[in-house]
């Protein structure tokens, strides 16, 4: 079958690969759409570490239709023909981490990384597959995984009713977090980016103040907006060190900073401990989304997802899709593997 294959660091090509056999607890999905995640280019260039073996099928965000079920894949009521999405994360449920509420650190996690989604079909375990709400299109359904990630960022930043929130970086995650922060009852939301079209979307999604950091000083805007108090919650989703270092200045006393993005592997954050001490800060990061995927799927109808989809490429133009992802005007690039019936 056709697939977008990574054959080595910075060696992305279209290719053919043998369709995966179906295990007893597994589900075969005819892929409709895959999304390019902000982490995918880091996988391509090796910034998240090299794969142990090549080639690998790229992608982990998807929607599709079930075409085959393993003989024991009967626990969750899935059936052939179901419109589905899925989580790339497999959790064993029995290791100490899973049983202690930390399934994102499952001891079997690395051993069970599934084949990617940018192919004609995929085979994942039944536990990874979720039915899509009827009112959600296949295109929108491919955004379920980033919604889960964004929701985890909101949770880790302790966004709650009445709290003020600053979101730096308006990729698909940041724009989803603007919507989720509003749904969570945030009192004030400031959104920061360098692309005006993304700032306009953030305003549409509920941001009270949108700041182009190329044109305005972030800290000056934040202090004026919060009466020199700062924000209860700061989510740093740019991955840009200079912006990350501003987070401690943006946050209020007693506030929470969540470093959400992927940063250069050789970057060390110059944390000013005296500021952390006097502000009594909570500093967090985000790694996957334990026990949140079903909540994300249930939230899909409450979110504006179509405006986030910038372009759709056919599967045989998968490499070109990655090139389009480099354009910062684009938000979410989808790759279509099969026609949607």
Short mmCIF file of C-alpha atoms in Angstrom, two decimals:
data_model
loop_
_atom_site.label_atom_id
_atom_site.label_comp_id
_atom_site.label_asym_id
_atom_site.label_seq_id
_atom_site.Cartn_x
_atom_site.Cartn_y
_atom_site.Cartn_z
CA UNK A 1 0.00 0.00 0.00
CA UNK A 2 1.05 3.64 -0.50
CA UNK A 3 2.44 5.50 2.50
CA UNK A 4 4.46 8.56 3.50
CA UNK A 5 7.71 6.97 4.66
CA UNK A 6 10.61 8.30 6.67
CA UNK A 7 13.63 6.33 5.47
CA UNK A 8 16.15 8.12 7.70
CA UNK A 9 16.75 11.58 9.16
CA UNK A 10 15.52 14.19 6.66
CA UNK A 11 14.73 11.44 4.14
CA UNK A 12 10.97 11.66 3.59
CA UNK A 13 9.54 9.90 0.52
CA UNK A 14 6.41 8.32 -0.87
CA UNK A 15 6.68 4.57 -1.02
CA UNK A 16 4.98 1.20 -0.91
CA UNK A 17 4.85 -0.94 2.19
CA UNK A 18 3.21 -4.24 3.05
CA UNK A 19 -0.16 -3.93 4.72
CA UNK A 20 0.06 -4.91 8.39
CA UNK A 21 -1.47 -8.25 9.45
CA UNK A 22 -4.43 -8.06 11.83
CA UNK A 23 -4.01 -9.37 15.39
CA UNK A 24 -6.87 -10.74 17.50
CA UNK A 25 -7.49 -7.50 19.45
CA UNK A 26 -6.74 -5.16 16.56
CA UNK A 27 -8.79 -3.07 14.15
CA UNK A 28 -8.05 -2.30 10.50
CA UNK A 29 -9.07 1.21 9.45
CA UNK A 30 -9.29 2.58 5.92
CA UNK A 31 -7.75 5.97 6.55
CA UNK A 32 -9.66 9.03 5.35
CA UNK A 33 -7.48 11.89 6.61
CA UNK A 34 -4.24 12.33 8.54
CA UNK A 35 -3.05 15.60 10.04
CA UNK A 36 0.53 16.85 10.08
CA UNK A 37 1.38 17.54 13.72
CA UNK A 38 3.85 20.21 14.82
CA UNK A 39 5.98 17.37 16.16
CA UNK A 40 6.20 15.56 12.81
CA UNK A 41 8.92 17.81 11.34
CA UNK A 42 10.93 17.19 14.53
CA UNK A 43 10.61 13.45 13.89
CA UNK A 44 11.79 13.98 10.31
CA UNK A 45 14.84 16.03 11.33
CA UNK A 46 15.71 13.83 14.32
CA UNK A 47 15.10 16.49 16.98
CA UNK A 48 12.93 13.99 18.88
CA UNK A 49 15.50 11.23 18.46
CA UNK A 50 16.17 8.84 15.60
CA UNK A 51 13.98 5.80 15.03
CA UNK A 52 15.45 2.43 15.95
CA UNK A 53 14.58 1.05 12.51
CA UNK A 54 13.56 2.55 9.17
CA UNK A 55 11.38 3.02 7.23
CA UNK A 56 8.57 4.27 9.45
CA UNK A 57 5.11 5.39 8.34
CA UNK A 58 4.58 9.01 9.34
CA UNK A 59 1.55 10.44 11.11
CA UNK A 60 -0.47 9.93 14.29
CA UNK A 61 -3.62 12.06 13.78
CA UNK A 62 -6.37 10.38 11.79
CA UNK A 63 -9.95 9.65 10.85
CA UNK A 64 -11.27 6.72 8.87
CA UNK A 65 -13.66 3.78 8.57
CA UNK A 66 -13.33 0.35 10.15
CA UNK A 67 -12.98 -2.35 7.49
CA UNK A 68 -11.95 -5.35 9.61
CA UNK A 69 -11.96 -6.42 13.25
CA UNK A 70 -9.83 -9.03 15.01
CA UNK A 71 -11.70 -11.93 16.55
CA UNK A 72 -11.27 -10.57 20.09
CA UNK A 73 -11.83 -6.89 19.29
CA UNK A 74 -15.32 -6.94 20.79
CA UNK A 75 -15.04 -5.05 24.08
CA UNK A 76 -15.89 -1.54 22.89
CA UNK A 77 -18.78 -2.28 20.53
CA UNK A 78 -16.92 -1.33 17.36
CA UNK A 79 -18.14 -2.70 14.04
CA UNK A 80 -17.21 -2.66 10.37
CA UNK A 81 -18.36 0.58 8.78
CA UNK A 82 -17.95 2.72 11.90
CA UNK A 83 -16.51 6.20 11.34
CA UNK A 84 -13.63 6.50 13.78
CA UNK A 85 -10.63 8.39 15.01
CA UNK A 86 -7.87 7.14 17.27
CA UNK A 87 -5.10 7.76 19.74
CA UNK A 88 -1.60 6.65 18.76
CA UNK A 89 -0.88 5.85 22.41
CA UNK A 90 -1.21 2.25 23.55
CA UNK A 91 -1.40 1.74 27.32
CA UNK A 92 -1.11 -1.67 28.94
CA UNK A 93 -3.30 -0.76 31.93
CA UNK A 94 -1.44 -3.08 34.29
CA UNK A 95 2.02 -1.56 34.90
CA UNK A 96 2.65 0.60 37.97
CA UNK A 97 2.39 3.83 35.98
CA UNK A 98 -0.96 2.94 34.40
CA UNK A 99 -2.38 1.80 37.74
CA UNK A 100 -1.16 5.00 39.39
CA UNK A 101 -3.03 7.32 37.02
CA UNK A 102 -0.03 8.02 34.78
CA UNK A 103 -0.78 6.04 31.65
CA UNK A 104 1.22 8.52 29.55
CA UNK A 105 4.28 6.97 31.21
CA UNK A 106 3.16 3.38 30.59
CA UNK A 107 6.11 1.01 30.78
CA UNK A 108 4.97 -0.58 27.49
CA UNK A 109 4.51 2.75 25.68
CA UNK A 110 7.66 2.71 23.56
CA UNK A 111 7.35 -0.98 22.74
CA UNK A 112 3.87 -0.46 21.31
CA UNK A 113 4.26 2.63 19.12
CA UNK A 114 1.97 1.73 16.20
CA UNK A 115 2.54 2.22 12.47
CA UNK A 116 1.68 5.74 11.34
CA UNK A 117 -1.53 7.05 9.82
CA UNK A 118 -0.26 8.47 6.51
CA UNK A 119 -1.09 5.34 4.57
CA UNK A 120 -4.06 3.72 2.85
CA UNK A 121 -4.89 1.62 5.92
CA UNK A 122 -3.65 1.21 9.47
CA UNK A 123 -3.92 -1.45 12.15
CA UNK A 124 -4.20 -0.32 15.76
CA UNK A 125 -5.38 -2.03 18.92
CA UNK A 126 -9.08 -1.82 19.73
CA UNK A 127 -8.38 0.31 22.81
CA UNK A 128 -6.93 3.05 20.58
CA UNK A 129 -10.03 3.44 18.37
CA UNK A 130 -12.97 5.77 19.12
CA UNK A 131 -16.23 6.33 17.24
CA UNK A 132 -16.74 9.82 15.88
CA UNK A 133 -19.87 11.81 16.79
CA UNK A 134 -22.37 11.72 13.91
CA UNK A 135 -22.24 15.49 13.38
CA UNK A 136 -18.45 15.54 12.96
CA UNK A 137 -17.04 15.25 9.44
CA UNK A 138 -14.08 13.05 8.60
CA UNK A 139 -11.94 16.16 8.10
CA UNK A 140 -12.85 17.45 11.56
CA UNK A 141 -12.43 13.99 13.07
CA UNK A 142 -8.77 13.96 12.09
CA UNK A 143 -8.27 16.75 14.67
CA UNK A 144 -9.35 14.63 17.65
CA UNK A 145 -5.76 13.86 18.69
CA UNK A 146 -4.62 17.52 18.77
CA UNK A 147 -7.80 18.35 20.71
CA UNK A 148 -6.77 15.77 23.32
CA UNK A 149 -3.28 17.27 23.50
CA UNK A 150 -4.67 20.80 23.78
CA UNK A 151 -7.06 19.70 26.51
CA UNK A 152 -4.18 18.24 28.50
CA UNK A 153 -2.36 21.59 28.21
CA UNK A 154 -5.41 23.40 29.59
CA UNK A 155 -5.61 20.91 32.43
CA UNK A 156 -1.91 21.20 33.26
CA UNK A 157 -2.08 25.01 33.23
CA UNK A 158 -4.94 24.81 35.76
CA UNK A 159 -7.30 26.90 33.64
CA UNK A 160 -10.57 27.27 35.54
CA UNK A 161 -13.60 29.60 35.78
CA UNK A 162 -12.57 33.17 36.51
CA UNK A 163 -8.87 32.71 35.81
CA UNK A 164 -6.91 34.85 33.36
CA UNK A 165 -4.98 33.04 30.62
CA UNK A 166 -2.17 33.93 28.22
CA UNK A 167 -1.56 31.59 25.28
CA UNK A 168 1.68 32.15 23.37
CA UNK A 169 1.75 30.48 19.97
CA UNK A 170 -1.28 30.02 17.74
CA UNK A 171 -0.64 26.86 15.87
CA UNK A 172 -3.49 24.38 15.90
CA UNK A 173 -2.84 23.64 19.60
CA UNK A 174 -2.85 27.28 20.68
CA UNK A 175 -6.00 28.04 18.70
CA UNK A 176 -7.74 25.02 20.19
CA UNK A 177 -6.61 26.13 23.64
CA UNK A 178 -8.17 29.55 23.12
CA UNK A 179 -11.49 27.79 22.51
CA UNK A 180 -11.02 25.36 25.39
CA UNK A 181 -10.02 28.14 27.80
CA UNK A 182 -13.21 29.98 26.92
CA UNK A 183 -15.25 26.81 27.45
CA UNK A 184 -13.48 26.35 30.80
CA UNK A 185 -14.70 29.77 31.94
CA UNK A 186 -11.52 31.86 31.68
CA UNK A 187 -12.19 35.50 32.55
CA UNK A 188 -9.52 37.03 30.30
CA UNK A 189 -7.63 35.48 27.40
CA UNK A 190 -4.62 37.02 25.68
CA UNK A 191 -3.33 35.32 22.54
CA UNK A 192 0.16 35.91 21.11
CA UNK A 193 1.57 35.13 17.67
CA UNK A 194 3.36 36.77 14.73
CA UNK A 195 0.80 35.85 12.05
CA UNK A 196 -2.13 38.26 11.78
CA UNK A 197 -4.50 35.69 10.24
CA UNK A 198 -4.01 33.42 13.24
CA UNK A 199 -4.58 36.32 15.63
CA UNK A 200 -7.83 37.08 13.80
CA UNK A 201 -8.95 33.47 14.29
CA UNK A 202 -8.05 33.63 17.98
CA UNK A 203 -10.28 36.69 18.29
CA UNK A 204 -13.07 34.77 16.56
CA UNK A 205 -12.56 31.87 18.97
CA UNK A 206 -12.88 34.03 22.09
CA UNK A 207 -9.56 35.75 22.82
CA UNK A 208 -10.08 39.15 24.44
CA UNK A 209 -6.71 40.57 23.39
CA UNK A 210 -4.56 39.46 20.45
CA UNK A 211 -0.93 40.60 20.33
CA UNK A 212 1.43 40.43 17.36
CA UNK A 213 4.78 40.06 19.12
CA UNK A 214 6.61 41.44 16.08
CA UNK A 215 4.75 44.71 16.49
CA UNK A 216 4.08 44.97 20.22
CA UNK A 217 5.98 44.17 23.41
CA UNK A 218 4.30 41.14 24.95
CA UNK A 219 5.03 42.12 28.54
CA UNK A 220 3.84 45.69 28.12
CA UNK A 221 0.58 44.48 26.57
CA UNK A 222 0.12 41.87 29.30
CA UNK A 223 0.67 44.29 32.17
CA UNK A 224 -1.71 46.86 30.70
CA UNK A 225 -4.33 44.15 30.10
CA UNK A 226 -4.06 42.73 33.64
CA UNK A 227 -3.50 45.98 35.56
CA UNK A 228 0.13 45.01 36.26
CA UNK A 229 -0.87 41.72 37.88
CA UNK A 230 0.04 39.17 35.20
CA UNK A 231 -1.86 36.04 34.23
CA UNK A 232 -3.04 33.21 36.45
CA UNK A 233 -2.19 30.74 33.69
CA UNK A 234 0.45 31.01 30.96
CA UNK A 235 0.68 28.39 28.21
CA UNK A 236 3.88 28.58 26.16
CA UNK A 237 3.16 26.84 22.85
CA UNK A 238 5.61 28.53 20.47
CA UNK A 239 8.70 26.40 21.03
CA UNK A 240 10.74 29.60 20.65
CA UNK A 241 13.30 30.02 23.47
CA UNK A 242 13.02 33.82 23.58
CA UNK A 243 9.26 33.60 24.13
CA UNK A 244 9.62 30.76 26.62
CA UNK A 245 11.93 32.91 28.72
CA UNK A 246 9.27 35.64 28.88
CA UNK A 247 6.76 33.28 30.51
CA UNK A 248 7.99 33.93 34.07
CA UNK A 249 7.42 37.65 33.57
CA UNK A 250 3.92 37.15 32.19
CA UNK A 251 2.62 35.00 35.02
CA UNK A 252 1.03 36.42 38.17
CA UNK A 253 2.01 35.56 41.74
CA UNK A 254 0.73 32.13 42.62
CA UNK A 255 0.20 31.37 38.93
CA UNK A 256 1.01 28.41 36.70
CA UNK A 257 3.24 28.22 33.64
CA UNK A 258 2.85 25.27 31.29
CA UNK A 259 5.65 24.74 28.77
CA UNK A 260 3.69 22.87 26.12
CA UNK A 261 5.82 23.05 22.96
CA UNK A 262 8.69 20.97 21.61
CA UNK A 263 11.94 22.87 22.15
CA UNK A 264 15.40 22.34 20.63
CA UNK A 265 17.03 19.31 22.27
CA UNK A 266 20.15 21.31 23.14
CA UNK A 267 18.24 24.23 24.69
CA UNK A 268 18.49 24.75 28.46
CA UNK A 269 15.99 27.11 30.02
CA UNK A 270 17.59 29.90 32.13
CA UNK A 271 15.12 29.62 35.00
CA UNK A 272 15.31 32.53 37.47
CA UNK A 273 14.73 30.77 40.76
CA UNK A 274 14.32 33.96 42.77
CA UNK A 275 11.37 34.96 40.60
CA UNK A 276 9.89 31.50 41.02
CA UNK A 277 10.36 31.77 44.79
CA UNK A 278 8.81 35.20 45.23
CA UNK A 279 5.90 34.41 42.93
CA UNK A 280 5.40 30.88 44.35
CA UNK A 281 5.01 29.59 40.82
CA UNK A 282 3.87 26.22 39.57
CA UNK A 283 5.92 25.22 36.50
CA UNK A 284 4.74 22.34 34.36
CA UNK A 285 5.10 20.64 31.00
CA UNK A 286 2.82 18.35 29.00
CA UNK A 287 3.47 14.85 27.68
CA UNK A 288 0.56 13.16 25.93
CA UNK A 289 -2.94 13.15 27.47
CA UNK A 290 -3.68 10.43 30.03
CA UNK A 291 -7.36 9.39 30.24
CA UNK A 292 -8.47 12.39 28.15
CA UNK A 293 -9.05 11.07 24.62
CA UNK A 294 -12.71 10.17 25.14
CA UNK A 295 -13.34 13.64 26.60
CA UNK A 296 -11.68 15.19 23.56
CA UNK A 297 -13.90 13.19 21.19
CA UNK A 298 -16.99 14.24 23.14
CA UNK A 299 -15.90 17.90 22.90
CA UNK A 300 -15.48 17.91 19.11
CA UNK A 301 -19.02 19.20 18.42
CA UNK A 302 -18.41 22.14 20.79
CA UNK A 303 -15.35 23.38 18.89
CA UNK A 304 -14.80 25.32 15.68
CA UNK A 305 -12.59 22.92 13.77
CA UNK A 306 -13.12 23.62 10.06
CA UNK A 307 -11.41 27.06 10.20
CA UNK A 308 -8.26 25.29 11.41
CA UNK A 309 -7.92 23.18 8.25
CA UNK A 310 -5.78 25.15 5.81
CA UNK A 311 -5.11 22.71 2.96
CA UNK A 312 -5.76 19.10 2.01
CA UNK A 313 -3.29 17.07 -0.09
CA UNK A 314 -3.84 13.64 -1.65
CA UNK A 315 -1.73 10.83 -0.22
CA UNK A 316 0.58 10.70 -3.23
CA UNK A 317 1.51 14.34 -2.52
CA UNK A 318 2.45 13.63 1.10
CA UNK A 319 5.97 15.05 0.77
CA UNK A 320 4.56 18.24 -0.75
CA UNK A 321 2.17 18.46 2.20
CA UNK A 322 5.13 18.56 4.58
CA UNK A 323 6.60 21.40 2.54
CA UNK A 324 3.32 23.32 2.82
CA UNK A 325 3.42 22.82 6.60
CA UNK A 326 6.51 25.03 6.72
CA UNK A 327 4.40 28.04 5.70
CA UNK A 328 3.45 29.70 8.99
CA UNK A 329 0.23 31.01 7.45
CA UNK A 330 -1.05 27.43 7.36
CA UNK A 331 -2.54 25.94 10.51
CA UNK A 332 -3.51 22.30 9.96
CA UNK A 333 -2.50 20.43 6.81
CA UNK A 334 -4.42 17.23 6.12
CA UNK A 335 -3.41 14.33 3.90
CA UNK A 336 -6.28 12.41 2.31
CA UNK A 337 -5.59 8.70 1.95
CA UNK A 338 -8.92 7.53 0.53
CA UNK A 339 -12.11 9.07 -0.84
CA UNK A 340 -14.79 9.71 1.78
CA UNK A 341 -18.05 7.97 0.93
#
